[in-house]
Amino acid sequence: MGFLQAVIITAFSVIIAPHLTLTVNITICFFFFILGHISFYFFLYLKEANNFFVKFISNILYFLLPNLENFNITSLIAQGDPNLENFNTISNVIYPSPVSTVYILYSILYCLLYTIFLLYIGVIFFNKKEIKKNKKIIFRNHLRSKGYKIFFL
């Protein structure tokens, strides 16, 4: 499940990599990791607020930030999954998996959908950046084909 966290953080890093330096990228990804782990608890705290604006902003942030606690199954292993039906301790000795398969599949689906969402945003930002480069290169090649010597493009 840690791999799924890494996939989401890598997808986020791909979005900001063309625009920022490596140090800033790593720092922002670290805070993205921390916010992803506390977003669920933060949302539960703000859901009880009386202010409509606070609830509205918290819902938007909850949608934008990933819930990386979905991939933290240590508490489910320690306490057992409450959604797991017919958990048999005899079969658990042979196949030790107190986490339901449905939970794991939902986590994988969440990771795939969130990664697709992040990479789609990254493609949009990256295409805008490439268009500027291509216009400059096309203009430079056009001037060179006319016989101009270009030193500044």
Short mmCIF file of C-alpha atoms in Angstrom, two decimals:
data_model
loop_
_atom_site.label_atom_id
_atom_site.label_comp_id
_atom_site.label_asym_id
_atom_site.label_seq_id
_atom_site.Cartn_x
_atom_site.Cartn_y
_atom_site.Cartn_z
CA MET A 1 0.00 0.00 0.00
CA GLY A 2 3.00 2.27 0.43
CA PHE A 3 3.59 1.89 -3.30
CA LEU A 4 0.22 3.49 -3.99
CA GLN A 5 1.19 6.49 -1.84
CA ALA A 6 4.41 6.79 -3.82
CA VAL A 7 2.46 6.72 -7.10
CA ILE A 8 0.28 9.64 -6.03
CA ILE A 9 3.20 11.68 -4.71
CA THR A 10 5.18 10.98 -7.90
CA ALA A 11 2.25 12.11 -10.03
CA PHE A 12 2.10 15.34 -8.01
CA SER A 13 5.84 15.77 -8.43
CA VAL A 14 5.49 15.39 -12.20
CA ILE A 15 3.04 18.30 -12.22
CA ILE A 16 5.35 20.74 -10.47
CA ALA A 17 8.72 19.48 -11.81
CA PRO A 18 8.83 21.56 -15.02
CA HIS A 19 8.08 24.76 -13.13
CA LEU A 20 10.22 24.50 -9.97
CA THR A 21 13.74 23.57 -8.93
CA LEU A 22 14.53 20.18 -7.44
CA THR A 23 14.86 21.44 -3.86
CA VAL A 24 11.55 23.27 -3.95
CA ASN A 25 9.91 20.27 -5.62
CA ILE A 26 11.08 17.90 -2.87
CA THR A 27 9.97 20.31 -0.15
CA ILE A 28 6.51 20.78 -1.65
CA CYS A 29 6.13 17.02 -2.14
CA PHE A 30 7.05 16.46 1.52
CA PHE A 31 4.33 18.90 2.64
CA PHE A 32 1.93 17.28 0.17
CA PHE A 33 2.70 13.94 1.85
CA ILE A 34 2.08 15.38 5.33
CA LEU A 35 -1.14 17.14 4.27
CA GLY A 36 -2.31 13.96 2.56
CA HIS A 37 -1.98 12.06 5.82
CA ILE A 38 -3.70 14.65 8.01
CA SER A 39 -6.38 15.76 5.52
CA PHE A 40 -8.90 13.17 6.75
CA TYR A 41 -8.53 14.22 10.40
CA PHE A 42 -8.50 17.89 9.44
CA PHE A 43 -11.73 17.42 7.47
CA LEU A 44 -13.40 15.62 10.39
CA TYR A 45 -12.49 18.53 12.67
CA LEU A 46 -13.75 21.20 10.26
CA LYS A 47 -16.93 19.30 9.40
CA GLU A 48 -18.28 20.25 12.83
CA ALA A 49 -17.75 23.98 12.20
CA ASN A 50 -20.78 26.24 12.24
CA ASN A 51 -19.52 28.58 9.52
CA PHE A 52 -20.70 27.76 5.98
CA PHE A 53 -17.57 29.29 4.41
CA VAL A 54 -15.28 27.10 6.53
CA LYS A 55 -17.24 23.98 5.58
CA PHE A 56 -17.16 24.96 1.91
CA ILE A 57 -13.39 25.56 1.88
CA SER A 58 -12.75 22.35 3.83
CA ASN A 59 -14.79 20.35 1.31
CA ILE A 60 -12.79 21.82 -1.57
CA LEU A 61 -9.49 21.09 0.17
CA TYR A 62 -10.62 17.58 1.03
CA PHE A 63 -11.35 16.96 -2.64
CA LEU A 64 -8.04 18.43 -3.85
CA LEU A 65 -5.76 16.84 -1.26
CA PRO A 66 -5.34 13.08 -1.38
CA ASN A 67 -6.44 10.98 1.55
CA LEU A 68 -3.22 9.02 2.02
CA GLU A 69 -4.60 7.44 5.18
CA ASN A 70 -6.54 5.11 2.88
CA PHE A 71 -3.24 3.39 2.20
CA ASN A 72 -2.22 3.11 5.87
CA ILE A 73 -3.45 -0.35 6.79
CA THR A 74 -1.49 -0.82 10.01
CA SER A 75 -4.52 0.01 12.17
CA LEU A 76 -6.67 -2.36 10.13
CA ILE A 77 -4.12 -5.12 10.63
CA ALA A 78 -3.90 -4.44 14.37
CA GLN A 79 -7.64 -4.08 15.03
CA GLY A 80 -9.17 -5.85 12.07
CA ASP A 81 -11.33 -4.40 9.35
CA PRO A 82 -14.84 -3.61 10.65
CA ASN A 83 -16.22 -4.20 7.14
CA LEU A 84 -14.75 -7.69 6.94
CA GLU A 85 -17.50 -10.27 7.10
CA ASN A 86 -17.06 -13.88 8.22
CA PHE A 87 -13.48 -13.45 9.37
CA ASN A 88 -12.33 -16.94 10.26
CA THR A 89 -9.38 -17.25 12.62
CA ILE A 90 -8.53 -20.75 11.39
CA SER A 91 -8.18 -19.60 7.78
CA ASN A 92 -6.34 -16.52 9.05
CA VAL A 93 -3.52 -18.77 10.26
CA ILE A 94 -3.14 -20.14 6.76
CA TYR A 95 -3.85 -16.90 4.91
CA PRO A 96 -3.09 -13.98 7.27
CA SER A 97 -5.09 -11.11 5.80
CA PRO A 98 -7.36 -9.26 8.23
CA VAL A 99 -7.81 -6.54 5.62
CA SER A 100 -10.66 -7.19 3.21
CA THR A 101 -10.00 -7.54 -0.48
CA VAL A 102 -12.70 -4.98 -1.20
CA TYR A 103 -10.82 -2.38 0.88
CA ILE A 104 -7.62 -3.05 -1.04
CA LEU A 105 -9.43 -2.86 -4.38
CA TYR A 106 -11.09 0.44 -3.40
CA SER A 107 -7.68 1.79 -2.40
CA ILE A 108 -6.20 0.77 -5.73
CA LEU A 109 -9.12 2.35 -7.58
CA TYR A 110 -8.75 5.55 -5.54
CA CYS A 111 -5.05 5.65 -6.39
CA LEU A 112 -5.70 5.14 -10.10
CA LEU A 113 -8.39 7.80 -10.30
CA TYR A 114 -6.42 10.35 -8.29
CA THR A 115 -3.27 9.67 -10.33
CA ILE A 116 -5.20 10.09 -13.59
CA PHE A 117 -6.63 13.36 -12.25
CA LEU A 118 -3.16 14.65 -11.29
CA LEU A 119 -1.53 13.60 -14.55
CA TYR A 120 -4.35 15.21 -16.55
CA ILE A 121 -3.70 18.49 -14.73
CA GLY A 122 0.01 18.00 -15.40
CA VAL A 123 -0.60 17.52 -19.12
CA ILE A 124 -2.63 20.73 -19.24
CA PHE A 125 0.12 22.72 -17.51
CA PHE A 126 2.88 21.11 -19.54
CA ASN A 127 1.14 21.76 -22.88
CA LYS A 128 0.89 25.45 -22.05
CA LYS A 129 4.61 25.52 -21.33
CA GLU A 130 5.52 23.67 -24.55
CA ILE A 131 3.45 25.99 -26.76
CA LYS A 132 5.59 28.96 -25.74
CA LYS A 133 8.79 27.07 -26.62
CA ASN A 134 7.46 25.88 -29.96
CA LYS A 135 6.41 29.37 -31.06
CA LYS A 136 9.88 30.66 -30.28
CA ILE A 137 11.56 27.80 -32.15
CA ILE A 138 9.25 28.19 -35.17
CA PHE A 139 9.93 31.93 -35.28
CA ARG A 140 13.69 31.40 -35.02
CA ASN A 141 13.68 28.80 -37.80
CA HIS A 142 11.56 31.08 -39.98
CA LEU A 143 14.03 33.95 -39.58
CA ARG A 144 17.01 31.66 -40.27
CA SER A 145 15.34 30.37 -43.43
CA LYS A 146 15.10 33.98 -44.65
CA GLY A 147 18.87 34.38 -44.18
CA TYR A 148 18.90 36.33 -40.92
CA LYS A 149 21.56 35.54 -38.36
CA ILE A 150 19.91 35.08 -34.97
CA PHE A 151 21.90 35.51 -31.76
CA PHE A 152 19.17 36.15 -29.20
CA LEU A 153 16.60 33.35 -29.78
#
